[in-house]
Coordinates of C-alpha atoms in Angstrom, one line a residue:
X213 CA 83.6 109.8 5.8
X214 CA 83.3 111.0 2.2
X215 CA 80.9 113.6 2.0
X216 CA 81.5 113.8 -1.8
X217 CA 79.1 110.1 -1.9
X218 CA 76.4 112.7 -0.2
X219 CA 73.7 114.5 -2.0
X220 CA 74.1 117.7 0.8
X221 CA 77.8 119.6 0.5
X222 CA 79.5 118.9 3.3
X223 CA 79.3 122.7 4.6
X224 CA 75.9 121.5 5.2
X225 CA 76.9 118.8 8.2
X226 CA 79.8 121.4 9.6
X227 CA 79.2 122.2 13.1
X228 CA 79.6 126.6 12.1
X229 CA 77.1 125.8 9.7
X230 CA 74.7 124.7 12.0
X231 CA 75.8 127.1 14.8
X232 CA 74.7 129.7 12.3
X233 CA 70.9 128.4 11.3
X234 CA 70.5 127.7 14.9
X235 CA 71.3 131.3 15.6
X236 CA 69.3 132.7 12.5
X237 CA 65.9 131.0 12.6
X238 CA 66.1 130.4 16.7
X239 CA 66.7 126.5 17.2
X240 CA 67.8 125.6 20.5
X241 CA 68.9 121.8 20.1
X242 CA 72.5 121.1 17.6
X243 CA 71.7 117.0 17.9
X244 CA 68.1 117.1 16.7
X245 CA 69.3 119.7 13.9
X246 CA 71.9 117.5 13.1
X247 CA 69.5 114.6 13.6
X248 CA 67.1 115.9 10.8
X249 CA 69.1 116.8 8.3
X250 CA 70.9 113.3 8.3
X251 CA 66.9 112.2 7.9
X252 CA 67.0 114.0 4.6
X253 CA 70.3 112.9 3.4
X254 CA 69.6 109.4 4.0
X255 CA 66.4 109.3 2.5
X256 CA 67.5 111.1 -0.8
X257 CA 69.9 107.9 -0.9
X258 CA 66.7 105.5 -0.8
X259 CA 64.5 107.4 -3.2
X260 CA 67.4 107.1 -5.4
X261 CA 67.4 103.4 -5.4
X262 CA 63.6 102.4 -4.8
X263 CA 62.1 105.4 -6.8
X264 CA 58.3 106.0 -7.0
X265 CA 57.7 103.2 -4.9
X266 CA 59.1 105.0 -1.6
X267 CA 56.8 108.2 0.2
X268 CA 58.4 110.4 2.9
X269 CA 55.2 110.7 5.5
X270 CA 54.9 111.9 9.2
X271 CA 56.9 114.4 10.9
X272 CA 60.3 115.4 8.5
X273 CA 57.0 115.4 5.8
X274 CA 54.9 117.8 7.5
X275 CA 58.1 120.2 7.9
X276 CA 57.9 120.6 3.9
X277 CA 54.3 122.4 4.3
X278 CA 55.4 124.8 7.3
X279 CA 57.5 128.0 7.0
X280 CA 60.9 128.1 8.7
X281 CA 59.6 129.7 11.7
X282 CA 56.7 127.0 12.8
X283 CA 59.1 123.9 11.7
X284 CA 60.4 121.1 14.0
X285 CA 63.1 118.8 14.0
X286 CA 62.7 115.1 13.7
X287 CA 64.4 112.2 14.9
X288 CA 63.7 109.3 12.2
X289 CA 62.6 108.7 9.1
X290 CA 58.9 107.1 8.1
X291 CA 58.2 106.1 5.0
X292 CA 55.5 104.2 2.8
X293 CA 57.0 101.7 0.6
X294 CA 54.6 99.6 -2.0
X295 CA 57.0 96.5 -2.5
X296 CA 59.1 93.6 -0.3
X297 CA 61.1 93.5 2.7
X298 CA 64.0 91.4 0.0
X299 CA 63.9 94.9 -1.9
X300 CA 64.2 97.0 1.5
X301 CA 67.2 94.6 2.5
X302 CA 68.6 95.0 -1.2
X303 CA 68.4 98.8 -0.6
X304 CA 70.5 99.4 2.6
X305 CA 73.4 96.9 1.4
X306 CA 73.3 99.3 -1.2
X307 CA 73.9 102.4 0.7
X308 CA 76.1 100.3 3.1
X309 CA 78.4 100.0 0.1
X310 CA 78.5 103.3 -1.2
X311 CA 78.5 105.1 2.4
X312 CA 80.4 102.2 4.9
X313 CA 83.2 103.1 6.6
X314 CA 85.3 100.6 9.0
X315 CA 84.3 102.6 12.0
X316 CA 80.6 100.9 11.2
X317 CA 78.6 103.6 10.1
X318 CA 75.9 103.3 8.0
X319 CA 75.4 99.5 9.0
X320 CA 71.7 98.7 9.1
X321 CA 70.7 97.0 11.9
X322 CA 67.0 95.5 11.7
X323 CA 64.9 96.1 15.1
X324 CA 62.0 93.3 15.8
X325 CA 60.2 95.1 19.3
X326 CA 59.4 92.3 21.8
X327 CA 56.3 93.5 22.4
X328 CA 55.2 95.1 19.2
X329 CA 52.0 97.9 20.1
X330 CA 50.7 96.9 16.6
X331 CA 50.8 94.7 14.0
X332 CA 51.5 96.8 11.5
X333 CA 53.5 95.7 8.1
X334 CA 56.5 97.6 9.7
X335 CA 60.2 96.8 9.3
X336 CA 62.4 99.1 11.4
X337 CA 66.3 99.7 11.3
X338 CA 68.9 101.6 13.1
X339 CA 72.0 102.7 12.0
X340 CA 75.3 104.9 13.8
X341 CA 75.5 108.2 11.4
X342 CA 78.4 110.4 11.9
X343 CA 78.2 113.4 14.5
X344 CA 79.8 116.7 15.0
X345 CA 78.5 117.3 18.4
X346 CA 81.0 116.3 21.7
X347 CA 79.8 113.6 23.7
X348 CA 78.4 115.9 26.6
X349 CA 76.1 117.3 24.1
X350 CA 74.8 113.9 22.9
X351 CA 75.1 112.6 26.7
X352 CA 77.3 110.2 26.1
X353 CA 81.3 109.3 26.9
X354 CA 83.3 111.1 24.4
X355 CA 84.2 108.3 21.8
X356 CA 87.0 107.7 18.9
X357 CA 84.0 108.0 16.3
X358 CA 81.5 110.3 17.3
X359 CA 78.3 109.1 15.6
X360 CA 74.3 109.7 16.9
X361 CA 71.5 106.6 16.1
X362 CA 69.0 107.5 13.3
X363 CA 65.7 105.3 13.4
X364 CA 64.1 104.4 9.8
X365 CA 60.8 103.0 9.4
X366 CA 58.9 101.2 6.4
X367 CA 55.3 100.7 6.2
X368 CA 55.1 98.3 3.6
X369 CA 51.7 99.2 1.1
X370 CA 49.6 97.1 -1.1
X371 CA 49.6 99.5 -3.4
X372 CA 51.6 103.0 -4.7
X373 CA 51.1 105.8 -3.4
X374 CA 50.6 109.4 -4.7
X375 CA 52.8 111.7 -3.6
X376 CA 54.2 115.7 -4.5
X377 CA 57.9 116.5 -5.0
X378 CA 58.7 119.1 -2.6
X379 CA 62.3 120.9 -2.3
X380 CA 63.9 121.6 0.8
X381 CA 65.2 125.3 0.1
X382 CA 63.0 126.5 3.3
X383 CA 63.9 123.8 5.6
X384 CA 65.5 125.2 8.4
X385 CA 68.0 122.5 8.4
X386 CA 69.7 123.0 5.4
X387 CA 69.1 124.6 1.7
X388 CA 68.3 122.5 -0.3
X389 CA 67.5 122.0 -4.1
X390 CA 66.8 118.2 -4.1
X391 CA 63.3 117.3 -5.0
X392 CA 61.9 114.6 -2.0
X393 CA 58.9 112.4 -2.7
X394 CA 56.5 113.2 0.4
X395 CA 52.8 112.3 0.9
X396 CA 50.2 115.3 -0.7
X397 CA 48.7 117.3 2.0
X398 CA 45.4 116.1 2.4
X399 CA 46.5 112.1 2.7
X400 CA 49.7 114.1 4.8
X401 CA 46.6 115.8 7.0
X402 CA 44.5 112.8 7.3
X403 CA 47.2 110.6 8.7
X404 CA 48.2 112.5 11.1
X405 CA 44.5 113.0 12.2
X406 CA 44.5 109.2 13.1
X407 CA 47.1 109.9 15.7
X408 CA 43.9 111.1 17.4
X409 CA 42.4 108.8 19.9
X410 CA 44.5 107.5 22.5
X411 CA 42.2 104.1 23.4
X412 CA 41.2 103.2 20.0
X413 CA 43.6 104.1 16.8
X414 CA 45.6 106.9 18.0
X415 CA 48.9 107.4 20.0
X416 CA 48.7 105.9 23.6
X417 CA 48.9 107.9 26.7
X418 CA 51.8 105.7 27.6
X419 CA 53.6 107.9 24.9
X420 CA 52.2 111.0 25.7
X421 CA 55.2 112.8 24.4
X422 CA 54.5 111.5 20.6
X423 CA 50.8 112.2 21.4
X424 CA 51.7 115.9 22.2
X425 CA 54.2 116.1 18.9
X426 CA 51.6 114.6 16.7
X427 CA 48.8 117.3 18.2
X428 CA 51.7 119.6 17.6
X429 CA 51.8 118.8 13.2
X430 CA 48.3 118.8 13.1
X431 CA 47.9 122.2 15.5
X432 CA 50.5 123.8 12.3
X433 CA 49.1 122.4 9.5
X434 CA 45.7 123.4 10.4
X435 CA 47.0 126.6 10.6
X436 CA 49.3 127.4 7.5
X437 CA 47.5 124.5 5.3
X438 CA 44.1 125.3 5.9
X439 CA 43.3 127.5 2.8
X440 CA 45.2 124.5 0.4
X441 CA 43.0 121.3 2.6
X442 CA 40.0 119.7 1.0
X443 CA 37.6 118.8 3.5
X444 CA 36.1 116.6 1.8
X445 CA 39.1 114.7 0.7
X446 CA 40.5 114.9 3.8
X447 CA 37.2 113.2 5.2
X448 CA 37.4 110.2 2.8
X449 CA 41.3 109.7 3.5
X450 CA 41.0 110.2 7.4
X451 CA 38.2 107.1 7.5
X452 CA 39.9 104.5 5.1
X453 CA 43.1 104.9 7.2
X454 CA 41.0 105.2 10.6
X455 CA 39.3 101.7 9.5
X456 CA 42.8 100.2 8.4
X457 CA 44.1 101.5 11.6
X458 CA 41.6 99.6 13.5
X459 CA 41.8 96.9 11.4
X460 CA 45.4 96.3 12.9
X461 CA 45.1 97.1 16.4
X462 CA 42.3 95.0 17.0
X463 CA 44.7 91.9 16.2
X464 CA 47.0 93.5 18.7
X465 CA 46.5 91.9 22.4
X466 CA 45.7 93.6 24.8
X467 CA 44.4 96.8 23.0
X468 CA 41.2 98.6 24.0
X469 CA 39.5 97.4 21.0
X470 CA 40.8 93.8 20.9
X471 CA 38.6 91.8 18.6
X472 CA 36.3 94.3 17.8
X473 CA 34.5 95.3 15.2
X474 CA 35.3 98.5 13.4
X475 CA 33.2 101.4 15.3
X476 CA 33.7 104.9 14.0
X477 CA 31.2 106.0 16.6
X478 CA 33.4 104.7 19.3
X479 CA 36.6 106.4 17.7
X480 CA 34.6 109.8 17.0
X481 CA 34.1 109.4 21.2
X482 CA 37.6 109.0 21.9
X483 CA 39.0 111.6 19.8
X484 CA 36.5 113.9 20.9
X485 CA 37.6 112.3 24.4
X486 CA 41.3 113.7 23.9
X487 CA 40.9 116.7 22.3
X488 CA 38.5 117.7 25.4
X489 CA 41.6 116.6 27.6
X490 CA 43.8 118.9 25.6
X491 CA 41.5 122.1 25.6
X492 CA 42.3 122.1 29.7
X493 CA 45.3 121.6 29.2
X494 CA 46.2 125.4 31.4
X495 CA 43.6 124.5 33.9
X496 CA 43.0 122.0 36.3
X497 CA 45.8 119.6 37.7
X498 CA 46.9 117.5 34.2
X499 CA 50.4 118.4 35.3
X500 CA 51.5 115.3 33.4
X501 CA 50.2 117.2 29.9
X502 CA 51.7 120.2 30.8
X503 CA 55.1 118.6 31.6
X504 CA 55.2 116.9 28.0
X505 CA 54.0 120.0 26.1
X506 CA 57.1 122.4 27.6
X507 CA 59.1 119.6 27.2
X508 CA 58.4 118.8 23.5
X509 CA 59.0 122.6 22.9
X510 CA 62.4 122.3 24.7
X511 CA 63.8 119.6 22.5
X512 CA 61.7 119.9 19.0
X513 CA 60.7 124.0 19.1
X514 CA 63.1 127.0 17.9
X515 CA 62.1 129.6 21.0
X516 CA 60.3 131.6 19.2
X517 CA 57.4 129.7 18.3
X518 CA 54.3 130.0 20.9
X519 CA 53.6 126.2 22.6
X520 CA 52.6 126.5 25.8
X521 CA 49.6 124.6 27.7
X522 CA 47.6 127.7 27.0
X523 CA 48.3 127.4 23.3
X524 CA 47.6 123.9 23.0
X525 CA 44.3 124.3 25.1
X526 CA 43.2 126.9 22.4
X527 CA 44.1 125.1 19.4
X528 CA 42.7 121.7 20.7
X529 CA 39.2 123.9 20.7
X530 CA 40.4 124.7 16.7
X531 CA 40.7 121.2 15.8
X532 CA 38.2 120.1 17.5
X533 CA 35.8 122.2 15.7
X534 CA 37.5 121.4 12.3
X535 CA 36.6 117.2 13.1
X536 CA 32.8 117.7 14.2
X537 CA 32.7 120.0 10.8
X538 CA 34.4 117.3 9.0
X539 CA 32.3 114.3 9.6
X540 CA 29.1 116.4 9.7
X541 CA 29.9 117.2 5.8
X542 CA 30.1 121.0 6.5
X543 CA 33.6 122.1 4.7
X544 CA 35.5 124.7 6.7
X545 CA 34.1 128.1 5.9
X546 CA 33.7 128.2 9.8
X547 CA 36.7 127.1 11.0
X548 CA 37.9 130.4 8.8
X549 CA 35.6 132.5 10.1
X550 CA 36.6 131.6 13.4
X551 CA 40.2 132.2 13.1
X552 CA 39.1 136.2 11.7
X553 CA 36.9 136.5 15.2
X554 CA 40.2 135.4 16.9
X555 CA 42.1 137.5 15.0
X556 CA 39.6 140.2 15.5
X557 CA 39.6 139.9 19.4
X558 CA 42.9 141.1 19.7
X559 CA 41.4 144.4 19.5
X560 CA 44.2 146.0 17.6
X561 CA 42.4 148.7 16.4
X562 CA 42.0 150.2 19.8
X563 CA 44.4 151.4 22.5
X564 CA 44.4 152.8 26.2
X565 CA 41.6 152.6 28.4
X566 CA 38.9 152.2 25.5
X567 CA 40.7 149.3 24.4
X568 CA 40.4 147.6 28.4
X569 CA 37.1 148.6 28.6
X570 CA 35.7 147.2 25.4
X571 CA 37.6 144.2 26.2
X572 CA 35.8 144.0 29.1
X573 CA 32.3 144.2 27.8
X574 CA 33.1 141.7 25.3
X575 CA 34.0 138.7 27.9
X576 CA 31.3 139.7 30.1
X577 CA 28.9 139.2 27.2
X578 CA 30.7 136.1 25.9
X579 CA 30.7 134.8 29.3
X580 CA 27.4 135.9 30.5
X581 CA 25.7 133.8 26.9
X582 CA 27.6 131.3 26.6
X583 CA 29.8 130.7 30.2
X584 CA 27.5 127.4 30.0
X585 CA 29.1 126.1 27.0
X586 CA 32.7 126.1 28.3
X587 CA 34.7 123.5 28.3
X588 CA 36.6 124.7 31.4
X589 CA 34.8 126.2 34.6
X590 CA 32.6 129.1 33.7
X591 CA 34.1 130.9 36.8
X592 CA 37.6 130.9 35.7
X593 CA 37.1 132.5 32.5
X594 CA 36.9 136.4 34.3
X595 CA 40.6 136.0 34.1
X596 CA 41.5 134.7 30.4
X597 CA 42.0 137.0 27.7
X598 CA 39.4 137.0 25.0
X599 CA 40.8 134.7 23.0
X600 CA 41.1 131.8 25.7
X601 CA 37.3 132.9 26.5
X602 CA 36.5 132.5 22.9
X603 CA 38.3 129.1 22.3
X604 CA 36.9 127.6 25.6
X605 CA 32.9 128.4 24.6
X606 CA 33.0 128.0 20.3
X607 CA 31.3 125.9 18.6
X608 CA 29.6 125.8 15.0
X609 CA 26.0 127.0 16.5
X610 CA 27.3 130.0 18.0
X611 CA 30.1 131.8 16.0
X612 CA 27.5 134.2 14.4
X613 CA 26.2 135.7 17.3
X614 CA 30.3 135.7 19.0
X615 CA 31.1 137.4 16.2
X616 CA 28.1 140.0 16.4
X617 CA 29.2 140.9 19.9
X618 CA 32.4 142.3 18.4

């Protein structure tokens, strides 16, 4: 392999260079680190060669609007391309050229599903990339070549699309001072908001772990994008894709809404449907949800960020709140002003027993006025914390008189 055809040094793809950032900014998983970073490499080599007609989207894009802390690895690379398959093909004999080796890697090798989900314009390709890692820690026999499988995806576009150029000197898998083309926030937010929606355009429950690492995206960019999101913009966006996205499902057999017609009121339901699911996600007996959300944070998750079913059940009441503000044309002064009540129950300012027992009037009284609006049992809520109590009974009507009670 000649790392001097790469864009990254080759410091950058050294196992005690990866050792170290694991160590530093709390990473638990070497392949999926190793994984991601060959995600940027390769896609700096087909910007290079397609130019502004190729847009880095879903997961590896959203990691360029988090901090290091809150970031997540990603296995493959999506991207929106406005032009032909001919040029796609054109492309990776390209980069087979410049980065072949006689071992195989970097051969292209086109993927047609046998039972496609969608029928989306989508032309997917695998290739071997080579792999520090010993075969026990990528599960397989140990082999001449050591080499992991990287996924790339094209979603061919009708048209261009906008997009920001972003640097990668705080991703966590490398520092880097290449510029990548990735989609602007609000188109970046909007997308992933139509992974929402299991039964109509969202991610199936039959892949419940890309369900729970899609809720996981939005769950961080709602938090650290929020001030730079127009709602507005992100309320246009999110319906032109959700009707595109219906547009190609409902020419998928054996989808809920085969033949349809497009219905936003029936994909408002089943988002709404979801999100209800995921706001009990710590209660109840979903131990299916709770199994995928502490295993996404296993493989994806440094250990110190917070993703737990209780987190996820909290945060599912955020975005919640954030889509019924959206389509009702209400911007997102309230979703602000309930992450300072959140922020403001964690009673900081307090200590010893005054702090338990103002604690204590607090959920009695949030309990006691609105226990009835709770999305989980109104009985169980004497032993959350505030902050689950207030995430289980907010809504836009009552966040005034919550945040009164404080």
């Amino acid at each position: 392999m000649d790392y001097g055809k790469l864009f990254h040094k080759e410091c950058a793809f050294q196992r005690e260079t990866f050792q170290q950032r694991m160590d530093e900014f709390g990473f638990k998983n070497m392949a999926r680190m190793e994984l991601f970073l060959w995600d940027l490499e390769l896609f700096l080599h087909i910007q290079k060669i397609l130019g502004d007609k190729i847009v880095l989207k879903g997961g590896a894009a959203t990691q360029f609007y988090l901090p290091r802390e809150v970031q997540r690895t990603s296995v493959d690379i999506d991207m929106l391309f406005f032009g032909t398959e001919e040029e796609i093909t054109d492309a990776l004999n390209k980069m087979e050229k410049l980065l072949g080796t006689e071992e195989g890697l970097f051969k292209f090798r086109k993927h047609t599903p046998k039972n496609p989900r969608t029928n989306l314009p989508l032309h997917t390709y695998y290739t071997d990339i080579p792999s520090i890692l010993t075969g026990a820690e990528r599960n397989v026999k140990e082999e001449e070549y050591p080499h992991q499988e990287l996924k790339i995806e094209f979603i061919l576009q009708p048209e261009k699309w906008e997009y920001e150029k972003r640097t990668g000197e705080h991703i966590f898998a490398v520092e880097s001072h290449w510029e990548y083309q990735v989609l602007p926030l609000n188109y970046l937010f909007a997308d992933k908001l139509t992974t929402l929606g299991c039964e109509t355009i969202g991610v199936q429950n039959d892949r419940l772990d890309e369900q729970v690492k899609q809720f996981y995206d939005i769950m961080m960019l709602t938090r650290y994008g929020l001030p730079q999101l127009d709602c507005s913009a992100v309320k246009e966006k999110y319906l032109n894709r959700a009707e595109q996205e219906w547009d190609v499902r409902k020419k998928t057999p054996g989808t809920f809404i085969e033949n349809k017609e497009y219905d936003q009121k029936c994909i408002v339901e089943d988002v709404r449907k979801q999100l209800l699911r995921y706001a009990r996600a710590d209660s109840g007996d979903d131990f299916e949800l709770k199994q995928f959300i502490n295993s996404f944070y296993s493989l994806y998750l440094n250990r110190k960020v917070q993703y737990d079913p209780k987190t996820v059940a909290c945060k599912a009441s955020l975005i919640g709140l954030m889509y019924e503000l959206m389509l009702n044309d209400q911007g997102w002064d309230k979703v602000e002003q309930a992450l300072s009540i959140e922020e403001k129950l964690g009673m900081n300012h307090l200590t010893g027993k005054e702090k338990g027992q103002k604690i204590r009037e607090i959920r009695d009284a949030m309990i006691q006025k609105f226990g009835e609006c709770s999305v989980i049992p109104a009985k169980t809520l004497k032993g959350k914390d505030l902050r689950r109590v207030f995430w289980a009974i907010v809504n836009a009507d009552n966040l005034d008189e919550i945040e009164g009670m404080i």
